Structures are given as structure tokens and as C-alpha cells.
Amino acid sequence: MNTGSNESGEVVTAAHGVTVDESERRDERGLGSRAPEFVKARRALHLSWQVGVFVVGLAVVVAGVLMLVLPGPGWVVIFGGMAIWATEFVWAQLVLRWTKRKVTEAAQRALDPRVRRRNIILTSVGLVIVAALAGFYLWKFGLQMPWKIKDQ
């Protein structure tokens, strides 16, 4: 974010009202590998490390994708796999930073009183429509079970 100043410690206010201290942003870990130094010092060992991290991250992401259609916390597991990849790959670190920023912005928007009021109104209207349709169906056709209990 370009604030127009290079002064250290300047406080920036984002569009949604969250203040961010620039000095805190600079304290974040830099992009790149978080492998131990002895692993980074040896090229073959570092490449093996990266392949291992990629394979483990891929397995977790695939499990998360399967959990999207099967029971389980699919999105949580997918982001866990991305976090595994982010320990080694810059592209995954950038994706996670973008995702965290978007989730924070969405949470701030969801807490806005106008948005909450609108969501409550829309939910109430939807429930009234569903109740009216269910009432009409029951009035027109009655409560018919798809099986015949009296025959058993």
C-alpha cells in the first residue's frame, strides 16, 4: 500500500476503518523459504525439502477438496495445505496474504450495522416466503407421506 510517505511508524487508515501501523507490517516475516539454515545451505537437500513440502501440502489440499463433497471441514483443510506450502513457496505466501486480507475485509463488512440489518430483513422475508409456500402446499395437498404406514 502506497501511503505517500516513507516515514517509519506512520499509521494508515484503510477504507474500512481498520488502522494498521506500518512498523508492524515491516515486522512480518519476509517472503521465501522457512527451511532450516543447514537445509538451505545444501542445494540437493533444499530441493528434496521443497519436494517433500509440496507433496505433503498437495496431499492436504486434495483431502480438503474431497471434503468439499464428503463430510468434513473442506475449506479449513485446503487453507491448511496452503499454509504448509507457504512455509516454502512464495506464491503460496502471497495467496495466503491475499486471502487473509479479503477475509478481514469481509468480516469488517459483515459487522457493519446496515449490512447486518439488510441480511436480517432478507432472511426474514425468505423465511416468510418459504412458510407461505409450505402452508399453501399443506392446504392444497395435505400431509402425504411417501410410504404407507398403515400397510405394515
mmCIF file of C-alpha atoms in Angstrom:
data_model
loop_
_atom_site.group_PDB
_atom_site.id
_atom_site.type_symbol
_atom_site.label_atom_id
_atom_site.label_comp_id
_atom_site.label_asym_id
_atom_site.label_seq_id
_atom_site.Cartn_x
_atom_site.Cartn_y
_atom_site.Cartn_z
ATOM 1 C CA MET A 1 0.000 0.000 0.000
ATOM 2 C CA ASN A 2 1.495 3.325 -1.005
ATOM 3 C CA THR A 3 0.757 5.894 1.711
ATOM 4 C CA GLY A 4 2.689 8.708 0.106
ATOM 5 C CA SER A 5 5.268 8.761 2.878
ATOM 6 C CA ASN A 6 8.271 6.680 3.811
ATOM 7 C CA GLU A 7 8.183 7.700 7.467
ATOM 8 C CA SER A 8 8.598 4.813 9.906
ATOM 9 C CA GLY A 9 5.764 4.226 12.337
ATOM 10 C CA GLU A 10 3.145 6.097 10.308
ATOM 11 C CA VAL A 11 -0.400 4.920 10.994
ATOM 12 C CA VAL A 12 -2.536 4.203 7.949
ATOM 13 C CA THR A 13 -6.331 4.019 7.984
ATOM 14 C CA ALA A 14 -7.789 1.709 5.379
ATOM 15 C CA ALA A 15 -11.087 2.318 3.605
ATOM 16 C CA HIS A 16 -12.992 0.069 6.011
ATOM 17 C CA GLY A 17 -11.705 1.850 9.127
ATOM 18 C CA VAL A 18 -9.009 -0.552 10.296
ATOM 19 C CA THR A 19 -5.774 1.135 11.355
ATOM 20 C CA VAL A 20 -2.503 -0.539 10.509
ATOM 21 C CA ASP A 21 0.827 0.513 11.931
ATOM 22 C CA GLU A 22 3.444 0.465 9.181
ATOM 23 C CA SER A 23 6.149 -0.670 11.596
ATOM 24 C CA GLU A 24 4.069 -3.778 12.382
ATOM 25 C CA ARG A 25 3.798 -4.561 8.669
ATOM 26 C CA ARG A 26 7.583 -4.446 8.321
ATOM 27 C CA ASP A 27 7.976 -6.905 11.206
ATOM 28 C CA GLU A 28 6.164 -9.630 9.272
ATOM 29 C CA ARG A 29 8.416 -12.404 8.093
ATOM 30 C CA GLY A 30 9.756 -11.854 4.624
ATOM 31 C CA LEU A 31 8.807 -13.956 1.663
ATOM 32 C CA GLY A 32 10.740 -17.079 0.890
ATOM 33 C CA SER A 33 11.738 -20.416 2.328
ATOM 34 C CA ARG A 34 11.455 -21.068 6.047
ATOM 35 C CA ALA A 35 13.588 -24.191 5.864
ATOM 36 C CA PRO A 36 16.346 -24.545 8.462
ATOM 37 C CA GLU A 37 19.645 -22.928 7.503
ATOM 38 C CA PHE A 38 21.525 -26.232 7.204
ATOM 39 C CA VAL A 39 18.908 -27.391 4.665
ATOM 40 C CA LYS A 40 19.154 -24.169 2.650
ATOM 41 C CA ALA A 41 22.946 -24.416 2.603
ATOM 42 C CA ARG A 42 22.884 -27.630 0.576
ATOM 43 C CA ARG A 43 21.191 -27.402 -2.838
ATOM 44 C CA ALA A 44 20.189 -31.083 -3.145
ATOM 45 C CA LEU A 45 18.853 -31.204 0.404
ATOM 46 C CA HIS A 46 16.884 -27.986 -0.116
ATOM 47 C CA LEU A 47 15.365 -29.317 -3.339
ATOM 48 C CA SER A 48 14.390 -32.541 -1.547
ATOM 49 C CA TRP A 49 12.898 -30.441 1.253
ATOM 50 C CA GLN A 50 10.832 -28.450 -1.253
ATOM 51 C CA VAL A 51 9.582 -31.614 -2.973
ATOM 52 C CA GLY A 52 8.591 -33.062 0.417
ATOM 53 C CA VAL A 53 6.755 -29.881 1.426
ATOM 54 C CA PHE A 54 4.995 -29.787 -1.945
ATOM 55 C CA VAL A 55 3.885 -33.423 -1.722
ATOM 56 C CA VAL A 56 2.603 -33.081 1.855
ATOM 57 C CA GLY A 57 0.817 -29.816 1.008
ATOM 58 C CA LEU A 58 -0.684 -31.381 -2.110
ATOM 59 C CA ALA A 59 -1.994 -34.347 -0.116
ATOM 60 C CA VAL A 60 -3.639 -31.998 2.402
ATOM 61 C CA VAL A 61 -5.155 -29.804 -0.325
ATOM 62 C CA VAL A 62 -6.513 -32.858 -2.190
ATOM 63 C CA ALA A 63 -8.015 -34.161 1.072
ATOM 64 C CA GLY A 64 -9.652 -30.747 1.555
ATOM 65 C CA VAL A 65 -11.065 -30.768 -1.970
ATOM 66 C CA LEU A 66 -12.508 -34.223 -1.326
ATOM 67 C CA MET A 67 -14.033 -32.909 1.904
ATOM 68 C CA LEU A 68 -15.918 -30.302 -0.091
ATOM 69 C CA VAL A 69 -18.184 -33.100 -1.361
ATOM 70 C CA LEU A 70 -17.684 -35.543 1.529
ATOM 71 C CA PRO A 71 -18.251 -34.819 5.214
ATOM 72 C CA GLY A 72 -15.508 -32.736 6.747
ATOM 73 C CA PRO A 73 -14.108 -29.213 7.048
ATOM 74 C CA GLY A 74 -13.016 -28.879 3.415
ATOM 75 C CA TRP A 75 -12.077 -25.189 3.259
ATOM 76 C CA VAL A 76 -10.204 -25.342 6.571
ATOM 77 C CA VAL A 77 -8.137 -28.273 5.335
ATOM 78 C CA ILE A 78 -7.482 -26.579 1.973
ATOM 79 C CA PHE A 79 -6.177 -23.472 3.727
ATOM 80 C CA GLY A 80 -4.111 -25.728 5.981
ATOM 81 C CA GLY A 81 -2.486 -27.228 2.890
ATOM 82 C CA MET A 82 -1.864 -23.734 1.552
ATOM 83 C CA ALA A 83 -0.216 -22.862 4.874
ATOM 84 C CA ILE A 84 2.045 -25.898 4.502
ATOM 85 C CA TRP A 85 3.000 -24.731 1.016
ATOM 86 C CA ALA A 86 3.537 -21.196 2.322
ATOM 87 C CA THR A 87 6.367 -22.422 4.535
ATOM 88 C CA GLU A 88 8.390 -22.934 1.384
ATOM 89 C CA PHE A 89 6.881 -21.238 -1.660
ATOM 90 C CA VAL A 90 6.488 -17.503 -2.250
ATOM 91 C CA TRP A 91 3.389 -17.882 -4.437
ATOM 92 C CA ALA A 92 1.560 -19.676 -1.606
ATOM 93 C CA GLN A 93 2.621 -16.951 0.851
ATOM 94 C CA LEU A 94 1.183 -14.306 -1.465
ATOM 95 C CA VAL A 95 -2.064 -16.253 -1.889
ATOM 96 C CA LEU A 96 -2.414 -16.625 1.887
ATOM 97 C CA ARG A 97 -1.759 -12.914 2.465
ATOM 98 C CA TRP A 98 -4.380 -12.009 -0.147
ATOM 99 C CA THR A 99 -6.853 -14.473 1.402
ATOM 100 C CA LYS A 100 -6.282 -13.130 4.924
ATOM 101 C CA ARG A 101 -6.806 -9.583 3.681
ATOM 102 C CA LYS A 102 -10.046 -10.499 1.886
ATOM 103 C CA VAL A 103 -11.389 -12.442 4.887
ATOM 104 C CA THR A 104 -10.628 -9.499 7.185
ATOM 105 C CA GLU A 105 -12.386 -7.100 4.818
ATOM 106 C CA ALA A 106 -15.417 -9.398 4.581
ATOM 107 C CA ALA A 107 -15.578 -9.690 8.365
ATOM 108 C CA GLN A 108 -15.479 -5.905 8.693
ATOM 109 C CA ARG A 109 -18.264 -5.547 6.128
ATOM 110 C CA ALA A 110 -20.352 -8.211 7.867
ATOM 111 C CA LEU A 111 -20.108 -6.308 11.151
ATOM 112 C CA ASP A 112 -21.456 -3.135 9.551
ATOM 113 C CA PRO A 113 -24.885 -2.445 11.153
ATOM 114 C CA ARG A 114 -26.501 -1.598 7.803
ATOM 115 C CA VAL A 115 -25.327 -4.864 6.250
ATOM 116 C CA ARG A 116 -26.483 -6.860 9.287
ATOM 117 C CA ARG A 117 -29.890 -5.183 9.191
ATOM 118 C CA ARG A 118 -30.216 -5.920 5.460
ATOM 119 C CA ASN A 119 -29.222 -9.572 5.977
ATOM 120 C CA ILE A 120 -31.742 -9.991 8.800
ATOM 121 C CA ILE A 121 -34.503 -8.452 6.679
ATOM 122 C CA LEU A 122 -33.688 -10.643 3.668
ATOM 123 C CA THR A 123 -33.574 -13.758 5.841
ATOM 124 C CA SER A 124 -36.920 -12.882 7.431
ATOM 125 C CA VAL A 125 -38.549 -12.267 4.048
ATOM 126 C CA GLY A 126 -37.142 -15.569 2.767
ATOM 127 C CA LEU A 127 -38.490 -17.467 5.781
ATOM 128 C CA VAL A 128 -41.938 -15.889 5.344
ATOM 129 C CA ILE A 129 -41.996 -16.911 1.667
ATOM 130 C CA VAL A 130 -40.920 -20.494 2.479
ATOM 131 C CA ALA A 131 -43.534 -20.725 5.273
ATOM 132 C CA ALA A 132 -46.254 -19.395 2.920
ATOM 133 C CA LEU A 133 -45.324 -21.922 0.219
ATOM 134 C CA ALA A 134 -45.243 -24.780 2.745
ATOM 135 C CA GLY A 135 -48.621 -23.676 4.154
ATOM 136 C CA PHE A 136 -50.140 -23.493 0.672
ATOM 137 C CA TYR A 137 -48.819 -26.964 -0.174
ATOM 138 C CA LEU A 138 -50.215 -28.440 3.037
ATOM 139 C CA TRP A 139 -53.560 -26.704 2.494
ATOM 140 C CA LYS A 140 -53.790 -27.913 -1.111
ATOM 141 C CA PHE A 141 -52.439 -31.477 -0.800
ATOM 142 C CA GLY A 142 -52.340 -32.244 2.906
ATOM 143 C CA LEU A 143 -49.570 -34.104 4.671
ATOM 144 C CA GLN A 144 -48.829 -37.133 2.490
ATOM 145 C CA MET A 145 -46.025 -39.459 3.457
ATOM 146 C CA PRO A 146 -44.154 -41.173 0.610
ATOM 147 C CA TRP A 147 -44.705 -44.540 2.298
ATOM 148 C CA LYS A 148 -47.819 -46.239 3.600
ATOM 149 C CA ILE A 149 -47.519 -46.834 7.326
ATOM 150 C CA LYS A 150 -50.979 -48.451 7.589
ATOM 151 C CA ASP A 151 -49.939 -51.327 5.293
ATOM 152 C CA GLN A 152 -47.245 -52.589 7.645
#
